[in-house]
Each structure stands twice: as structure tokens, then as C-alpha cells.
CSV table of C-alpha atoms and ligand atoms in Angstrom, one decimal:
chain,number,residue,atom,x,y,z
A,1,UNK,CA,87.4,155.1,84.1
A,2,UNK,CA,84.5,156.5,86.3
A,3,UNK,CA,83.2,158.7,83.5
A,4,UNK,CA,79.4,158.1,83.0
A,5,UNK,CA,79.5,155.2,85.7
A,6,UNK,CA,76.3,155.3,88.1
A,7,UNK,CA,77.3,154.5,91.7
A,8,UNK,CA,75.5,153.9,94.9
A,9,UNK,CA,77.7,154.3,98.1
A,10,UNK,CA,76.1,152.3,101.0
A,11,UNK,CA,77.0,153.8,104.4
A,12,UNK,CA,76.7,151.6,107.3
A,13,UNK,CA,77.3,152.3,110.9
A,14,UNK,CA,80.8,152.6,112.2
A,15,UNK,CA,83.1,155.5,113.1
A,16,UNK,CA,84.6,155.4,109.8
A,17,UNK,CA,81.3,156.7,108.0
A,18,UNK,CA,82.4,160.2,107.8
A,19,UNK,CA,85.2,158.8,105.5
A,20,UNK,CA,82.4,157.9,103.1
A,21,UNK,CA,81.9,161.8,102.2
A,22,UNK,CA,85.4,161.8,100.8
A,23,UNK,CA,84.9,158.8,98.8
A,24,UNK,CA,81.6,160.2,97.5
A,25,UNK,CA,83.5,163.5,96.4
A,26,UNK,CA,86.5,161.5,94.9
A,27,UNK,CA,83.9,159.3,92.7
A,28,UNK,CA,82.0,162.5,91.6
A,29,UNK,CA,85.3,164.2,90.9
A,30,UNK,CA,86.2,161.3,88.9
A,31,UNK,CA,83.3,161.6,86.7
A,32,UNK,CA,80.6,159.3,88.2
A,33,UNK,CA,77.1,160.0,89.2
A,34,UNK,CA,76.7,159.0,92.9
A,35,UNK,CA,73.7,158.2,95.1
A,36,UNK,CA,74.1,157.3,98.7
A,37,UNK,CA,72.0,154.9,100.8
A,38,UNK,CA,72.4,154.7,104.5
A,39,UNK,CA,71.4,152.3,107.3
A,40,UNK,CA,69.8,153.6,110.4
A,41,UNK,CA,73.1,153.1,112.6
A,42,UNK,CA,75.1,155.1,109.9
A,43,UNK,CA,72.8,158.2,110.6
A,44,UNK,CA,74.1,158.1,114.1
A,45,UNK,CA,77.5,159.1,112.7
A,46,UNK,CA,76.7,161.3,109.9
A,47,UNK,CA,73.6,162.8,108.6
A,48,UNK,CA,71.8,162.2,105.4
A,49,UNK,CA,71.9,165.9,104.6
A,50,UNK,CA,75.9,165.7,104.1
A,51,UNK,CA,75.3,163.1,101.2
A,52,UNK,CA,72.2,164.9,99.9
A,53,UNK,CA,74.2,167.9,99.5
A,54,UNK,CA,77.4,166.4,97.9
A,55,UNK,CA,75.3,164.0,95.5
A,56,UNK,CA,72.5,166.6,94.8
A,57,UNK,CA,70.0,163.7,95.3
A,58,UNK,CA,67.9,162.4,98.1
A,59,UNK,CA,69.4,159.8,100.3
A,60,UNK,CA,67.9,156.3,100.4
A,61,UNK,CA,67.1,155.2,104.1
A,62,UNK,CA,64.5,153.2,105.8
A,63,UNK,CA,62.5,156.3,106.2
A,64,UNK,CA,61.9,156.8,102.4
A,65,UNK,CA,58.4,158.1,101.7
A,66,UNK,CA,56.3,155.9,99.7
A,67,UNK,CA,56.0,157.7,96.3
A,68,UNK,CA,54.6,155.0,94.0
A,69,UNK,CA,58.1,153.5,93.0
A,70,UNK,CA,59.7,150.4,94.6
A,71,UNK,CA,63.0,152.2,95.5
A,72,UNK,CA,65.2,149.3,96.2
A,73,UNK,CA,64.4,147.9,92.7
A,74,UNK,CA,64.6,151.0,91.0
A,75,UNK,CA,68.0,152.0,92.7
A,76,UNK,CA,69.4,148.5,92.2
A,77,UNK,CA,68.9,148.4,88.5
A,78,UNK,CA,70.0,152.0,88.1
A,79,UNK,CA,73.6,151.5,89.2
A,80,UNK,CA,76.5,150.1,87.4
A,81,UNK,CA,78.5,149.8,90.8
A,82,UNK,CA,77.8,149.3,94.3
A,83,UNK,CA,80.3,150.4,97.2
A,84,UNK,CA,79.6,149.3,100.5
A,85,UNK,CA,81.9,151.8,102.6
A,86,UNK,CA,82.5,151.5,105.6
A,87,UNK,CA,81.2,147.9,105.8
A,88,UNK,CA,80.5,146.8,109.2
A,89,UNK,CA,80.8,143.1,110.3
A,90,UNK,CA,77.1,143.0,110.4
A,91,UNK,CA,76.4,144.2,106.8
A,92,UNK,CA,79.2,141.8,105.5
A,93,UNK,CA,77.3,139.0,107.4
A,94,UNK,CA,73.8,139.8,105.9
A,95,UNK,CA,75.3,140.3,102.2
A,96,UNK,CA,77.1,136.8,102.6
A,97,UNK,CA,74.0,135.1,103.8
A,98,UNK,CA,71.4,137.0,101.7
A,99,UNK,CA,69.7,138.6,104.5
A,100,UNK,CA,67.7,141.7,103.3
A,101,UNK,CA,66.1,143.3,106.6
A,102,UNK,CA,66.5,146.9,105.5
A,103,UNK,CA,66.7,149.3,102.7
A,104,UNK,CA,70.5,148.9,102.1
A,105,UNK,CA,70.6,145.2,102.3
A,106,UNK,CA,67.3,144.7,100.2
A,107,UNK,CA,68.8,147.1,97.7
A,108,UNK,CA,72.2,145.2,97.7
A,109,UNK,CA,70.4,141.8,97.2
A,110,UNK,CA,68.6,143.3,94.4
A,111,UNK,CA,71.6,144.8,92.8
A,112,UNK,CA,73.2,143.1,89.7
A,113,UNK,CA,76.3,145.5,89.1
A,114,UNK,CA,79.8,144.7,90.4
A,115,UNK,CA,79.9,145.2,94.4
A,116,UNK,CA,82.8,146.6,96.4
A,117,UNK,CA,82.9,146.3,100.0
A,118,UNK,CA,85.6,148.1,102.3
A,119,UNK,CA,85.3,146.9,105.8
A,120,UNK,CA,86.2,148.7,109.1
A,121,UNK,CA,85.9,147.3,112.5
A,122,UNK,CA,87.6,146.4,115.7
A,123,UNK,CA,90.5,143.8,115.1
A,124,UNK,CA,89.0,141.2,117.0
A,125,UNK,CA,85.7,141.6,115.1
A,126,UNK,CA,87.6,141.1,111.9
A,127,UNK,CA,89.8,138.3,113.0
A,128,UNK,CA,86.6,136.3,114.1
A,129,UNK,CA,86.2,133.1,112.2
A,130,UNK,CA,82.7,134.1,111.4
A,131,UNK,CA,83.8,137.5,109.8
A,132,UNK,CA,86.4,135.6,107.9
A,133,UNK,CA,84.0,133.1,106.4
A,134,UNK,CA,81.7,135.8,105.4
A,135,UNK,CA,84.5,137.5,103.6
A,136,UNK,CA,85.5,134.2,101.8
A,137,UNK,CA,81.8,133.7,100.8
A,138,UNK,CA,81.7,137.3,99.3
A,139,UNK,CA,84.8,136.8,97.5
A,140,UNK,CA,83.5,133.7,96.1
A,141,UNK,CA,80.3,135.5,95.2
A,142,UNK,CA,82.6,137.9,93.1
A,143,UNK,CA,82.5,140.8,95.5
A,144,UNK,CA,85.7,143.0,95.6
A,145,UNK,CA,86.8,143.1,99.1
A,146,UNK,CA,89.1,146.0,99.8
A,147,UNK,CA,91.0,144.9,103.2
A,148,UNK,CA,91.1,147.2,106.1
A,149,UNK,CA,94.6,148.7,106.7
A,150,UNK,CA,96.6,148.4,110.1
A,151,UNK,CA,96.6,151.8,111.7
A,152,UNK,CA,95.3,153.7,114.9
A,153,UNK,CA,91.9,152.5,115.9
A,154,UNK,CA,89.2,154.4,117.6
A,155,UNK,CA,89.8,152.0,120.6
A,156,UNK,CA,93.1,153.9,120.7
A,157,UNK,CA,95.7,151.3,119.6
A,158,UNK,CA,97.2,150.2,116.3
A,159,UNK,CA,95.6,147.1,114.7
A,160,UNK,CA,94.2,146.0,111.6
A,161,UNK,CA,90.6,147.3,111.1
A,162,UNK,CA,91.0,150.9,109.8
A,163,UNK,CA,89.1,151.7,106.7
A,164,UNK,CA,91.4,151.9,103.5
A,165,UNK,CA,91.8,155.4,102.4
A,166,UNK,CA,89.0,156.7,100.0
A,167,UNK,CA,91.5,157.2,97.3
A,168,UNK,CA,92.7,153.6,97.6
A,169,UNK,CA,89.2,152.3,97.4
A,170,UNK,CA,88.6,154.4,94.2
A,171,UNK,CA,92.1,153.3,92.8
A,172,UNK,CA,91.6,149.6,93.5
A,173,UNK,CA,87.9,149.4,92.1
A,174,UNK,CA,89.3,151.3,89.0
A,175,UNK,CA,92.1,148.7,88.4
A,176,UNK,CA,90.1,145.8,89.3
A,177,UNK,CA,86.8,146.5,88.0
A,178,UNK,CA,86.7,149.0,85.4
A,179,UNK,CA,90.0,149.5,83.7
A,180,UNK,CA,90.1,145.7,83.0
A,181,UNK,CA,90.4,145.5,79.1
A,182,UNK,CA,89.6,141.7,79.1
A,183,UNK,CA,92.5,141.6,76.4
A,184,UNK,CA,94.3,138.8,78.5
A,185,UNK,CA,91.3,137.3,80.3
A,186,UNK,CA,92.1,133.6,81.4
A,187,UNK,CA,95.8,134.1,80.7
A,188,UNK,CA,98.5,133.4,83.2
A,189,UNK,CA,101.5,135.8,83.0
A,190,UNK,CA,104.8,135.7,84.7
A,191,UNK,CA,106.8,138.9,84.8
A,192,UNK,CA,110.3,139.5,86.3
A,193,UNK,CA,111.5,142.8,87.8
A,194,UNK,CA,114.3,144.4,89.5
A,195,UNK,CA,118.1,144.0,89.3
A,196,UNK,CA,119.4,140.7,90.9
A,197,UNK,CA,121.7,140.9,93.9
A,198,UNK,CA,124.8,138.5,93.9
A,199,UNK,CA,126.3,138.1,97.2
A,200,UNK,CA,129.7,138.8,97.9
A,201,UNK,CA,129.7,138.4,101.8
A,202,UNK,CA,127.0,138.8,104.6
A,203,UNK,CA,126.7,142.8,104.1
A,204,UNK,CA,127.7,143.2,100.3
A,205,UNK,CA,126.3,142.1,96.8
A,206,UNK,CA,126.8,143.0,93.3
A,207,UNK,CA,123.7,144.5,91.7
A,208,UNK,CA,122.4,147.1,88.9
A,209,UNK,CA,120.3,150.2,88.8
A,210,UNK,CA,116.9,148.6,88.0
A,211,UNK,CA,114.1,149.9,90.1
A,212,UNK,CA,111.7,147.3,89.3
A,213,UNK,CA,109.3,150.1,87.8
A,214,UNK,CA,109.2,148.9,84.2
A,215,UNK,CA,108.1,145.2,85.7
A,216,UNK,CA,105.7,146.6,88.1
A,217,UNK,CA,104.0,148.8,85.4
A,218,UNK,CA,103.8,145.5,83.2
A,219,UNK,CA,102.1,143.7,86.2
A,220,UNK,CA,99.7,146.4,86.6
A,221,UNK,CA,98.9,146.5,82.9
A,222,UNK,CA,98.7,142.8,82.6
A,223,UNK,CA,96.2,142.7,85.7
A,224,UNK,CA,94.1,145.4,84.1
A,225,UNK,CA,93.9,143.3,81.0
A,226,UNK,CA,92.3,140.5,83.0
A,227,UNK,CA,95.4,138.2,83.6
A,228,UNK,CA,96.4,136.3,86.4
A,229,UNK,CA,99.8,137.8,87.1
A,230,UNK,CA,102.8,136.4,89.0
A,231,UNK,CA,105.5,139.0,89.7
A,232,UNK,CA,108.9,137.7,90.6
A,233,UNK,CA,110.9,140.5,91.8
A,234,UNK,CA,114.0,141.6,93.8
A,235,UNK,CA,112.3,144.8,94.7
A,236,UNK,CA,109.1,145.2,96.4
A,237,UNK,CA,107.1,148.3,95.5
A,238,UNK,CA,103.6,149.4,96.2
A,239,UNK,CA,101.3,146.4,95.9
A,240,UNK,CA,99.1,145.8,92.9
A,241,UNK,CA,95.7,144.6,93.7
A,242,UNK,CA,95.4,140.9,92.6
A,243,UNK,CA,99.2,140.5,91.5
A,244,UNK,CA,101.1,137.6,93.2
A,245,UNK,CA,104.5,138.6,94.3
A,246,UNK,CA,107.3,136.3,94.7
A,247,UNK,CA,110.3,138.1,96.3
A,248,UNK,CA,113.8,136.8,95.2
A,249,UNK,CA,117.2,138.0,95.4
A,250,UNK,CA,119.9,136.4,93.2
A,251,UNK,CA,119.8,135.3,89.3
A,252,UNK,CA,119.7,131.8,90.5
A,253,UNK,CA,116.6,132.2,92.8
A,254,UNK,CA,114.9,134.2,90.0
A,255,UNK,CA,115.6,131.2,87.6
A,256,UNK,CA,114.1,128.6,90.0
A,257,UNK,CA,111.2,130.7,90.6
A,258,UNK,CA,110.6,131.5,86.8
A,259,UNK,CA,111.0,128.0,85.6
A,260,UNK,CA,108.5,126.6,88.3
A,261,UNK,CA,105.8,129.3,87.3
A,262,UNK,CA,106.4,129.2,83.6
A,263,UNK,CA,105.1,125.4,83.5
A,264,UNK,CA,101.6,126.6,84.2
A,265,UNK,CA,102.0,130.1,82.3
A,266,UNK,CA,100.8,131.2,79.1
A,267,UNK,CA,103.2,134.4,78.8
A,268,UNK,CA,106.7,135.3,80.5
A,269,UNK,CA,107.7,138.9,80.3
A,270,UNK,CA,111.5,139.2,81.5
A,271,UNK,CA,111.9,142.7,82.4
A,272,UNK,CA,114.4,142.2,85.2
A,273,UNK,CA,118.0,143.1,85.0
A,274,UNK,CA,119.6,139.9,85.5
A,275,UNK,CA,123.3,139.8,86.6
A,276,UNK,CA,125.2,137.6,84.0
A,277,UNK,CA,127.9,136.9,86.6
A,278,UNK,CA,128.2,136.2,90.5
A,279,UNK,CA,131.0,135.7,92.8
A,280,UNK,CA,132.5,132.2,92.8
A,281,UNK,CA,132.6,132.3,96.7
A,282,UNK,CA,130.5,134.1,99.2
A,283,UNK,CA,132.4,134.8,102.1
A,284,UNK,CA,131.1,133.6,105.5
A,285,UNK,CA,132.2,136.8,107.2
A,286,UNK,CA,132.6,140.5,106.1
A,287,UNK,CA,135.6,140.8,103.7
A,288,UNK,CA,138.2,142.8,105.5
A,289,UNK,CA,141.0,145.0,104.1
A,290,UNK,CA,144.1,142.8,104.2
A,291,UNK,CA,146.7,145.6,104.0
A,292,UNK,CA,148.1,145.2,100.4
A,293,UNK,CA,145.4,147.4,98.8
A,294,UNK,CA,143.5,145.5,96.3
A,295,UNK,CA,140.8,142.6,96.1
A,296,UNK,CA,140.1,140.2,93.3
A,297,UNK,CA,136.9,138.8,93.0
A,298,UNK,CA,136.4,135.7,90.7
A,299,UNK,CA,133.0,135.6,89.0
A,300,UNK,CA,131.3,132.7,87.4
A,301,UNK,CA,128.4,132.8,84.8
A,302,UNK,CA,124.9,132.9,85.8
A,303,UNK,CA,122.2,130.9,84.3
A,304,UNK,CA,120.3,132.7,81.4
A,305,UNK,CA,116.8,132.6,82.5
A,306,UNK,CA,115.1,133.9,79.2
A,307,UNK,CA,117.3,131.5,77.1
A,308,UNK,CA,116.2,128.6,79.4
A,309,UNK,CA,112.5,129.4,79.1
A,310,UNK,CA,112.9,130.1,75.2
A,311,UNK,CA,114.5,126.6,75.0
A,312,UNK,CA,111.8,125.1,76.9
A,313,UNK,CA,108.6,126.9,75.7
A,314,UNK,CA,105.7,125.0,74.2
A,315,UNK,CA,104.2,126.2,71.0
A,316,UNK,CA,101.2,127.7,73.1
A,317,UNK,CA,103.6,129.8,75.1
A,318,UNK,CA,104.8,133.3,74.5
A,319,UNK,CA,108.1,134.6,75.6
A,320,UNK,CA,108.9,138.3,75.7
A,321,UNK,CA,112.6,139.6,76.6
A,322,UNK,CA,113.9,143.0,77.2
A,323,UNK,CA,117.3,144.5,76.0
A,324,UNK,CA,119.0,147.4,77.7
A,325,UNK,CA,121.4,148.8,75.1
A,326,UNK,CA,123.4,151.8,74.7
A,327,UNK,CA,124.6,151.5,71.1
A,328,UNK,CA,123.4,149.8,67.9
A,329,UNK,CA,120.1,149.0,69.7
A,330,UNK,CA,118.2,147.2,66.8
A,331,UNK,CA,121.1,144.9,66.0
A,332,UNK,CA,121.6,143.7,69.4
A,333,UNK,CA,117.9,143.3,70.2
A,334,UNK,CA,117.4,141.3,67.0
A,335,UNK,CA,120.4,139.2,67.9
A,336,UNK,CA,118.9,138.6,71.5
A,337,UNK,CA,115.4,137.8,69.9
A,338,UNK,CA,117.2,134.9,68.0
A,339,UNK,CA,119.5,133.7,70.5
A,340,UNK,CA,117.1,133.5,73.4
A,341,UNK,CA,114.2,132.0,71.1
A,342,UNK,CA,111.9,134.8,72.3
A,343,UNK,CA,108.7,135.7,70.4
A,344,UNK,CA,109.1,139.3,71.3
A,345,UNK,CA,112.2,141.5,72.2
A,346,UNK,CA,111.7,145.0,73.6
A,347,UNK,CA,114.7,147.4,73.5
A,348,UNK,CA,115.1,150.4,75.4
A,349,UNK,CA,117.9,152.8,74.7
A,350,UNK,CA,119.3,153.1,78.1
A,351,UNK,CA,121.7,155.8,77.1
A,352,UNK,CA,118.7,158.5,77.1
A,353,UNK,CA,118.3,160.2,80.3
A,354,UNK,CA,114.5,159.6,80.0
A,355,UNK,CA,114.2,155.9,79.3
A,356,UNK,CA,115.4,152.8,80.9
A,357,UNK,CA,116.8,152.2,84.4
A,358,UNK,CA,115.1,154.2,87.5
A,359,UNK,CA,113.2,157.1,85.4
A,360,UNK,CA,109.3,157.0,85.3
A,361,UNK,CA,109.4,157.2,81.5
A,362,UNK,CA,110.6,154.9,78.8
A,363,UNK,CA,110.9,154.7,75.1
A,364,UNK,CA,111.0,151.1,73.5
A,365,UNK,CA,111.1,149.5,70.3
A,366,UNK,CA,109.4,146.3,69.9
A,367,UNK,CA,111.0,143.5,67.6
A,368,UNK,CA,109.4,140.2,66.4
A,369,UNK,CA,110.9,138.0,63.8
A,370,UNK,CA,109.4,140.2,61.0
A,371,UNK,CA,108.2,143.5,62.6
A,372,UNK,CA,109.8,146.6,64.3
A,373,UNK,CA,107.5,149.0,66.3
A,374,UNK,CA,108.9,152.0,67.9
A,375,UNK,CA,106.5,153.4,70.6
A,376,UNK,CA,106.8,157.0,71.5
A,377,UNK,CA,108.2,158.2,74.8
A,378,UNK,CA,105.6,157.9,77.6
A,379,UNK,CA,105.1,156.8,81.0
A,380,UNK,CA,106.2,153.3,82.0
A,381,UNK,CA,102.5,152.5,82.7
A,382,UNK,CA,101.4,153.8,79.2
A,383,UNK,CA,104.3,151.9,77.7
A,384,UNK,CA,103.2,148.8,79.4
A,385,UNK,CA,99.8,149.0,78.4
A,386,UNK,CA,100.8,149.3,74.9
A,387,UNK,CA,103.2,146.4,75.3
A,388,UNK,CA,100.3,144.3,76.7
A,389,UNK,CA,98.0,145.4,73.9
A,390,UNK,CA,100.7,144.2,71.4
A,391,UNK,CA,101.1,140.8,73.2
A,392,UNK,CA,97.3,140.2,73.4
A,393,UNK,CA,97.1,140.6,69.7
A,394,UNK,CA,99.6,138.0,69.0
A,395,UNK,CA,97.7,135.4,71.0
B,401,PMT,O1,113.7,148.4,86.5
B,401,PMT,P1,113.6,149.9,86.0
B,401,PMT,O2,114.3,150.9,86.7
B,401,PMT,O3,112.2,150.3,85.6
B,401,PMT,O4,114.3,149.6,84.5
B,401,PMT,C1,113.7,148.9,83.5
B,401,PMT,C2,114.9,148.0,82.7
B,401,PMT,C3,115.7,149.1,82.0
B,401,PMT,C4,115.6,147.2,83.7
B,401,PMT,C5,114.1,147.1,81.8
B,401,PMT,O5,113.2,148.1,80.8
B,401,PMT,C6,115.1,146.4,80.9
B,401,PMT,O6,115.5,146.6,79.8
B,401,PMT,N1,115.3,145.1,81.3
B,401,PMT,C7,116.3,144.1,80.8
B,401,PMT,C8,117.7,144.6,81.3
B,401,PMT,C9,118.7,143.7,80.9
B,401,PMT,O7,119.4,143.2,81.8
B,401,PMT,O8,118.8,143.7,79.6
B,401,PMT,P2,120.0,142.3,79.1
B,401,PMT,O9,120.3,142.8,77.7
B,401,PMT,O10,121.1,142.3,80.0
B,401,PMT,O11,119.1,141.0,79.1
B,401,PMT,C10,118.4,140.8,78.0
B,401,PMT,C11,117.0,139.9,78.4
B,401,PMT,O12,117.8,138.7,79.0
B,401,PMT,C12,116.3,140.5,79.5
B,401,PMT,O13,115.0,140.1,79.3
B,401,PMT,C13,116.9,139.8,80.9
B,401,PMT,O14,115.7,139.8,81.8
B,401,PMT,C14,117.3,138.4,80.4
B,401,PMT,N2,118.3,137.8,81.0
B,401,PMT,C15,119.6,138.2,81.1
B,401,PMT,C16,120.6,137.7,81.7
B,401,PMT,C17,120.4,136.5,82.5
B,401,PMT,N3,121.4,135.9,83.1
B,401,PMT,N4,119.2,135.9,82.3
B,401,PMT,C18,118.2,136.5,81.6
B,401,PMT,O15,117.1,136.2,81.7
């Protein structure tokens, strides 16, 4: 999504300044035209020559020679996107308070495009209430803050403060700022993911092969489309920027979380593989072999989350279910659409090796009351984007 984007990377003075060179290269590789501005203290860590060579453009510093232009205004208006990487506590404080006392902060104050800051600093500086106040202010001003990671700091110990990896900064800004289609802007979407775990004893549970990949892909696609996303999941995979995750284990826990979240939601997408049954009794201690060979487990039915939501939904709410089938896919899917009072039922033929559980690809068919749309085999993310576009068209 960076093709044809014009970006200024502002490098400020910290030991992570050298990583800005990797970021600049990654942005250029992704198709952007990049210029670099540097504070005086950043130049103590890395030279302007490095960035001038990478970007093939002069670097903006406080020593910019008067050439008849007003550089901070010209640069601020030229760029679509502004990345402050690494962002020191000092530059965050200045940005949060509108202070413009050098070329970097003056240009940032004049900039109208989206801004991304990736802080890096000592953990005590990060934790300081003043820094946290400034970060909250920047977030309220619409600046995307990419938090530092926990890692080995220049101080010689592990703590939060390490600059996020350049690839992550590029990816997060892509998802959060550029890939957004706006199709679900202002909508609240609840998504379920993973296979539920039904406890047998303190060390065992009944579950299934769901990896949560389809649910996570849907969460990413919905976030890209501008939705406020809550993901209720039994598996925790890589965090998706801006997606709220609620971790659950059993079908009953998922039921409680979904019904609470659905009240305020516009759309539910039930991609989880929910166990239809759970053991009647959960043993307090690990079940032991009793010498006569077998063990009989009595099961009781779990609540049907999708059916409950389908029954409770208001006219302004849209409910989507999945169907994992191995035979007669269309008939079973249409039957579930009706029985669960869903607006859309997505069937995957889980007898295929390249679709359904665990794999990275899926092939699904979308069923509404009157339509049947088969999507081609594709990655789960590509499939999720098609599904989100389909849902957005119905709203
Ligand atoms: O997680 P992955 O490894 O990526 O795999 C993705 C997937 C195959 C799990 C996913 O694409 C999928 O098909 N999910 C639904 C699987 C399933 O359990 O289908 P079902 O036919 O049993 O249930 C139909 C629908 O009712 C589903 O939306 C399910 O979430 C819901 N349901 C089922 C039982 C129950 N007690 N409560 C429910 O809400």
C-alpha cells in the first residue's frame, strides 16, 4: 500500500537512530518516495550522508542553507505520511505540546498528513508520567503510536523501551493507516476464533483442530476496513494492531463474552469451532486408570452461541456463521442459515486438504437467503477481505 506515497522519516537522537536506515530502505522497497529530516542530536549517532545516499535527496537539518524556499512548509506539504523514528521522549513532549524549536519539530507542526511515532528510550523515561501523558495526548491528536518492545536495552538489561522492529513499524502503519478501505468505518464487529476447550480434569480437555487463523484473518480484514474489532478467541496469535482480544476457553465462556459484546455490536462473525458438547462432570483431580480398562464420559449439550445471537439480533444487526462440512456442503449450510437465523452463512469444505482447519488457505462459499457466491481458493487473509467486502455491501 506504500506505492506512490511520499514519506518523511524524522530521525531524532537516540541509540536506535541507526535502525532508521533499515526503515527508510523498507519504505523505499515498498514503493514509497522517502525524504529524511534529522535533529542535531540524531546526527551524533548517524550521519545525514547515510540517509542522503539511501533516499537520493538532501537531508533536512537545522543547517539547511537558505535557498529562497521555506523548507519546513514545503516539506510538510509535500509528504502524505510522517514517521518519527526513533522518537525520543523529548520530541514526543514537543509534539504533544506544539513546540517548534528546530527544523524537525517545525516541519511536524506544519504537517497535515498522518503521523506515526515509534518511541525508543530508557524504561524509566518511558514509564514517567510526563511521557505517558504526552503519548496519551498524541494518540488523542490522531497520531499512531507504535509502542516500544521489551528487549535488551543499551543500558545492558531487559526492559520496555527498545524500538519496534522497522518491519513491524512498516506493517503496522500499513494496516492502520493505508490499507484501511473505510468500508466498515464506525461499525463495531465481534469475531470468534479457535476451538473451544471443554475441561475433563485439571490437565485434560476436549477440543478440535481450529487454529484461529480464519478468525484472526477476519479480524485483520475488519480492522483494515475501519471497524472497531473485538476478537473473542481461545487461541492467542500475533497481535493485530487496534484489535481488542478477549481470551476464553470453553463454549460457555465464549457464549457469555459474545452475548455481552453483541449488545453494542453491529456485526457478529462466528468463525470459532465451538464444541457442541462438554463433560457433565469436571474431575477435581487428574483422572486415573482404574484397572478395568475403559472410561465412560457423559456429555451434556453446550449452548449454541450463533443460534442465541441469531434469535436476539435487532434489525440493525448482521449475523454471520461458518459451517465446517465434509459432505453435501450447500444443503447443510442453507439449513444452518435458516436454523440459526443468520444473515450470511459461510461454508468451507473441510474435507479438502487446502481448506478449513489449520491450513493458511481456504475455499469458501457464501450463502444468504437468495444468493450463493463461491470464492476461489486463496489465503485466509485474501478470503477474509472478500468476506468483509461482501458484508460491507449488505450494510
Ligand atoms: O481456525 P482455523 O484453523 O483457521 O479453521 C477455520 C474453521 C474451519 C474453524 C472456520 O472456517 C469454520 O468453519 N468455523 C466453524 C466451524 C464449526 O464448528 O462449524 P459448525 O458447523 O459446527 O458450526 C456452525 C456455526 O455455529 C459456526 O459459526 C459456529 O461458530 C457456531 N456454533 C456452533 C456450535 C455452538 N455450540 N455454538 C456456535 O455458535
